[in-house]
CSV table of C-alpha atoms in Angstrom, one decimal:
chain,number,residue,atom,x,y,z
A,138,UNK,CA,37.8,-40.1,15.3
A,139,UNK,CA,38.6,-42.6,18.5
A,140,UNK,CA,40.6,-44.7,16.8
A,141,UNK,CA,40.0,-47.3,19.4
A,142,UNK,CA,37.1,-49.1,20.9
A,143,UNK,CA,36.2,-51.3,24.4
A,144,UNK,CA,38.4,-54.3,22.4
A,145,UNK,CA,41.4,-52.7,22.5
A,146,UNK,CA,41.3,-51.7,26.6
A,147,UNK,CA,44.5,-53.4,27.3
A,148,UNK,CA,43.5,-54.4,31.0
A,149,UNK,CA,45.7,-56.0,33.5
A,150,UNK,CA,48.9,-54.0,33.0
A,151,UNK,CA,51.6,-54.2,35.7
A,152,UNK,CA,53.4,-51.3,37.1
A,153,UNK,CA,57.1,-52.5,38.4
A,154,UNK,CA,59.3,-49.9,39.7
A,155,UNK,CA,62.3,-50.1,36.6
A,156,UNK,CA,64.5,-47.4,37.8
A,157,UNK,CA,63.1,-44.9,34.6
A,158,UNK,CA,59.6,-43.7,34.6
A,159,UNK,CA,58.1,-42.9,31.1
A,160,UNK,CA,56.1,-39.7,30.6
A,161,UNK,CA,54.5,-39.1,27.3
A,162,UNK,CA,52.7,-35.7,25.8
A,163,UNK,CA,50.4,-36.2,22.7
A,164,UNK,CA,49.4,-32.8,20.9
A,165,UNK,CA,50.2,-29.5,19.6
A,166,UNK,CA,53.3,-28.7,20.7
A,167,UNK,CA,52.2,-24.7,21.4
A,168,UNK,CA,52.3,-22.4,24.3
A,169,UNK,CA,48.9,-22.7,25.2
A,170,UNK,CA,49.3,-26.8,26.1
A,171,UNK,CA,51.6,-25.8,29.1
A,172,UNK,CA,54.5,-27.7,27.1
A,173,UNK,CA,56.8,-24.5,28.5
A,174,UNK,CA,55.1,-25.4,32.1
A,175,UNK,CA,55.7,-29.6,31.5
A,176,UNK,CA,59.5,-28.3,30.6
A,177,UNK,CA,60.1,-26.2,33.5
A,178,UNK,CA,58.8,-28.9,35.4
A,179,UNK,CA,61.1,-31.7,34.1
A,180,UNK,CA,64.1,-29.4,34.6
A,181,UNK,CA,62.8,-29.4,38.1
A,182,UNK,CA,62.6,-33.1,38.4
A,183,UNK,CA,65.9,-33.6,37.0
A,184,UNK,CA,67.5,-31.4,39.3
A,185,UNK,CA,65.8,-31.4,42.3
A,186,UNK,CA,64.8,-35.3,42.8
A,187,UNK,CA,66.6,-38.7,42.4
A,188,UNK,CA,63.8,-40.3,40.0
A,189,UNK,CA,65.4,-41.0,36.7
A,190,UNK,CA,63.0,-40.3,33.7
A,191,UNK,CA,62.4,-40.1,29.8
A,192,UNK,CA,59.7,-38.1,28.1
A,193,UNK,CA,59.0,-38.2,24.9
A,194,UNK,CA,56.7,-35.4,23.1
A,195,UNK,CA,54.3,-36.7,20.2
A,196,UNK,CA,53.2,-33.4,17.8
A,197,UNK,CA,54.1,-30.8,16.0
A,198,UNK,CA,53.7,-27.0,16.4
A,199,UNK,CA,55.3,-23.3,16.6
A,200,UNK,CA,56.8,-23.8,20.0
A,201,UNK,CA,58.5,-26.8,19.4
A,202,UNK,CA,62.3,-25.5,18.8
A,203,UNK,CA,61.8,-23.3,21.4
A,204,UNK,CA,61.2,-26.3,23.7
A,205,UNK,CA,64.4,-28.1,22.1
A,206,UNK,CA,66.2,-25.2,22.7
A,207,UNK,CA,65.4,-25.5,26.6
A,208,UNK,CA,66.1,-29.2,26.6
A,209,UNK,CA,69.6,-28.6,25.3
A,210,UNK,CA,70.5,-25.3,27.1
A,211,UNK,CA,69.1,-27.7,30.2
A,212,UNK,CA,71.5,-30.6,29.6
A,213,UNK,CA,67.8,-32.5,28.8
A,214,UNK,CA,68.8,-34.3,26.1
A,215,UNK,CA,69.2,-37.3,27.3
A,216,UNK,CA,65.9,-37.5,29.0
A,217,UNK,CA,63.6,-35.6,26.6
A,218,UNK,CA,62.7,-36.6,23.0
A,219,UNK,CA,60.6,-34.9,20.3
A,220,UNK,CA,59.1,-37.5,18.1
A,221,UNK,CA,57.1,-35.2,15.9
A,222,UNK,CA,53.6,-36.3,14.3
A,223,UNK,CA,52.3,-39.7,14.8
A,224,UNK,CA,49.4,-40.6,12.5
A,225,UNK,CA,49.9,-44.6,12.8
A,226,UNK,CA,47.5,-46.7,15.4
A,227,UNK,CA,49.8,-49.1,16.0
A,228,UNK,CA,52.6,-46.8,16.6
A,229,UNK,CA,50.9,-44.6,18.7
A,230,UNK,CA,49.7,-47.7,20.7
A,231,UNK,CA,53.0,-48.9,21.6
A,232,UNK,CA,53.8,-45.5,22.8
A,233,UNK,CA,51.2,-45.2,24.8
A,234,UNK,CA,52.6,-49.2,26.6
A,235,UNK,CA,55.5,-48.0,26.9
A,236,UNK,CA,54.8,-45.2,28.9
A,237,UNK,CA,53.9,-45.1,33.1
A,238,UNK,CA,52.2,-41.4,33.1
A,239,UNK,CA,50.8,-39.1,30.6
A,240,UNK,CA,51.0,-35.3,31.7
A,241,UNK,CA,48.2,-32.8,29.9
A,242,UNK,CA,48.9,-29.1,31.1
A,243,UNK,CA,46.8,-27.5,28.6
A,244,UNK,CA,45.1,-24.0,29.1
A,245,UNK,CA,41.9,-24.9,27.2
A,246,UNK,CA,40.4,-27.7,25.7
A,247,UNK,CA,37.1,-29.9,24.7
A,248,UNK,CA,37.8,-32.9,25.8
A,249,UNK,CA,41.0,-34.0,24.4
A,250,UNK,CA,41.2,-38.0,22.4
A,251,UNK,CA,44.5,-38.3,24.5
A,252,UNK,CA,42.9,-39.0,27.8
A,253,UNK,CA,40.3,-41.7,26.3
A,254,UNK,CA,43.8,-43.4,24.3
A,255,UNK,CA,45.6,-42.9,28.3
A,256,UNK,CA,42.4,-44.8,29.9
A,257,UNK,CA,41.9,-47.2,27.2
A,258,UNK,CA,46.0,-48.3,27.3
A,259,UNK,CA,46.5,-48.1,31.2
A,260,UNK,CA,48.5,-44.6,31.6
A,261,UNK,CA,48.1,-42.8,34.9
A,262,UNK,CA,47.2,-39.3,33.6
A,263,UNK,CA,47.9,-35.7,34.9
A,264,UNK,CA,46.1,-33.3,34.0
A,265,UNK,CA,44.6,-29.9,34.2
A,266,UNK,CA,40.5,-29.6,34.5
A,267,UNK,CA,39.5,-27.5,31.7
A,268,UNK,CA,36.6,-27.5,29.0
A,269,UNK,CA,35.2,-31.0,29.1
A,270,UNK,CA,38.1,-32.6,31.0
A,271,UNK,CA,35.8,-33.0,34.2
A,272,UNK,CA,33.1,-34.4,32.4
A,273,UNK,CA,34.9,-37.9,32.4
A,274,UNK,CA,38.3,-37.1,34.3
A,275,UNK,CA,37.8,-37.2,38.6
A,276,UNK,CA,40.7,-36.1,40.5
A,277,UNK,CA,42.2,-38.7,42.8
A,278,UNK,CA,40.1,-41.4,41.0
A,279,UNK,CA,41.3,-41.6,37.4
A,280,UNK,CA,43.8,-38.9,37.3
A,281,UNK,CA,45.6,-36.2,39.2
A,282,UNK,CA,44.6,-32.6,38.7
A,283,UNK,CA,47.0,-30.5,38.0
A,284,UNK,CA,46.9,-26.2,38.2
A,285,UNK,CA,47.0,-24.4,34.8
A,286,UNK,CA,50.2,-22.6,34.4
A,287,UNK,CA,51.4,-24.0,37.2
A,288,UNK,CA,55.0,-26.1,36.7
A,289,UNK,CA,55.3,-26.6,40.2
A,290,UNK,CA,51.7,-28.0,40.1
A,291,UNK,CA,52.9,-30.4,37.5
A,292,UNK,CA,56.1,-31.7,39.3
A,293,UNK,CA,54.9,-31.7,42.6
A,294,UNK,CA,51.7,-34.3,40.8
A,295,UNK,CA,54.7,-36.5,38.8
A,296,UNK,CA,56.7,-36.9,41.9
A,297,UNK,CA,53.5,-38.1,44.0
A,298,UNK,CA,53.3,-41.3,41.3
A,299,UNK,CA,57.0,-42.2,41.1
A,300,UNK,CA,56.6,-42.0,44.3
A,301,UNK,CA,54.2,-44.6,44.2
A,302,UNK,CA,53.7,-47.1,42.5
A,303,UNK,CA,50.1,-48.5,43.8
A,304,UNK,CA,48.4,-45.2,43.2
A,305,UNK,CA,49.4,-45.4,39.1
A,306,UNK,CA,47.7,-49.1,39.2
A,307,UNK,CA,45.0,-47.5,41.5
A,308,UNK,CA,44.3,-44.8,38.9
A,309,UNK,CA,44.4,-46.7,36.1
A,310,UNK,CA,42.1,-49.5,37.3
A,311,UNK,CA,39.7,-47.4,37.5
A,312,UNK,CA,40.2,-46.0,34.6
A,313,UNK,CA,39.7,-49.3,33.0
A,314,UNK,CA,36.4,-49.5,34.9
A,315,UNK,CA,35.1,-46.0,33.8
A,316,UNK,CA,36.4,-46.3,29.7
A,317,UNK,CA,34.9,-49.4,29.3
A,318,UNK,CA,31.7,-48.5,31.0
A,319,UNK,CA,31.8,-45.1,28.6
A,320,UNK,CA,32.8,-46.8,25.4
A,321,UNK,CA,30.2,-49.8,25.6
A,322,UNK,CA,27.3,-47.4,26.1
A,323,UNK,CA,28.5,-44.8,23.6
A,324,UNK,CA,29.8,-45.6,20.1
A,325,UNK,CA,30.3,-42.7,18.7
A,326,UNK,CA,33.1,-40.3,16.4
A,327,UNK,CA,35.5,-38.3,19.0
A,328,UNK,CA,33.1,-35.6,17.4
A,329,UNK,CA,29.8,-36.7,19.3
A,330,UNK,CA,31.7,-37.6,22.6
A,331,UNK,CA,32.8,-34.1,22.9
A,332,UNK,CA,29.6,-32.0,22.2
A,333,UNK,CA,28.0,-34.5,25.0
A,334,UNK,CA,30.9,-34.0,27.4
A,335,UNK,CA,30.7,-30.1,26.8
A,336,UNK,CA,27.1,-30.5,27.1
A,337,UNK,CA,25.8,-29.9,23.4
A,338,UNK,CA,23.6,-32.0,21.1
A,339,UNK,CA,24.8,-35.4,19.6
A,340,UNK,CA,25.8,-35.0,15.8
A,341,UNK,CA,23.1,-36.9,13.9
C-alpha cells in the first residue's frame, strides 16, 4: 500500500546548496537494483569530483555485505550508510526530507512505491526507465533517466544536479504538479496503481 496520500505532498521545499548532497536508495538491496552500479558510481564521485556527499541505503537483501565490503575496501565509510529495513511512516518520511536526490538503477521493475514517496516529499529522482517507470516518470521533466547497468550513466546524472541547484527544484516542482494531479484522481492500494501503469485491469 501508498502509505501516503495528496495531504501529505510536502510542497514548497527549498533546495540551498549546504556543501553535502543527500542521496537516498529505498529497496532490496540485490544485484538486480543496480546497487553494485550506484556503488561504482559513488566511488567515482568521491574520487573524481569535489561534491561532498552522504548516501544512505534503506533495505535489506543478499548483496548487502557485499556492498559494505566495497564501501570499506573504498574508504566509503564515511559517506555511505546502510540503514537496513524501515517499516515506520514517520521514519521513512524524515528520510525522505532529509535527502536532495533519490537514485533507482534497477534492472526491472512495476512501478516501484519509491518514486510516488520521492514525488510526494520533493526528492529529485534518477532513475532508470523500466516496467511501468515511464508510465508516470518523464525524463528531463520529473526525473533524470539513467542507463541500466550503466555506473557512468548514474554519476554522470548525480553530478548534473549538484551541479545545479535550479534543475532539482525544477524537477521536483513538477513533480509536485504531476503526484498531486495522480493521487487526487486515483485512490487506490499501490496494487491497482501498478496493474494501470503496466497497463492491466484495476483490482476490484
Amino acid at each position: 500500500m501508498i502509505n501516503y496520500d495528496c495531504s501529505d505532498i510536502f510542497k514548497n521545499r527549498g533546495y540551498f546548496y549546504n556543501n553535502v548532497f543527500n542521496l537516498l536508495f529505498v529497496g532490496r538491496i540485490e544485484e538486480d537494483k543496480g546497487v553494485f552500479e550506484l556503488i561504482d558510481a559513488l566511488i567515482k564521485l568521491k574520487n573524481e569530483s569535489h561534491f561532498l556527499f552522504k548516501a544512505r541505503f534503506v533495505g535489506s537483501g543478499k548483496s548487502k555485505d557485499k556492498l559494505e565490503k566495497l564501501v570499506i575496501n573504498n574508504n566509503l565509510s564515511e559517506n555511505i550508510e546502510f540503514l537496513g529495513s524501515v517499516s515506520d511512516p514517520e521514519l521513512l518520511k524524515k528520510l525522505y526530507l532529509k535527502s536532495d536526490i533519490l537514485v533507482l538503477p534497477t534492472y526491472h521493475e512495476g512501478f516501484p512505491r519509491v518514486l510516488y514517496e520521492s514525488m510526494i516529499f520533493g526528492v529529485a529522482i534518477i532513475t532508470s526507465f523500466v516496467g511501468g517507470i515511464p508510465f508516470l516518470m518523464k525524463n528531463n521533466k520529473n526525473c533524470l533517466k539513467i542507463d541500466v547497468k550503466s555506473s557512468d550513466s548514474i554519476f554522470c546524472n548525480v553530478i548534473k544536479l549538484c551541479s545545479d541547484i535550479s534543475l532539482i527544484s525544477y524537477l521536483t516542482t513538477n513533480s509536485y504538479a504531476d503526484i498531486t494531479l495522480y493521487l487526487s484522481k486515483n485512490s487506490k492500494t499501490h496494487l491497482e496503481l501498478l496493474l494501470h501503469s503496466l497497463g492491466g485491469n484495476d483490482v476490484e
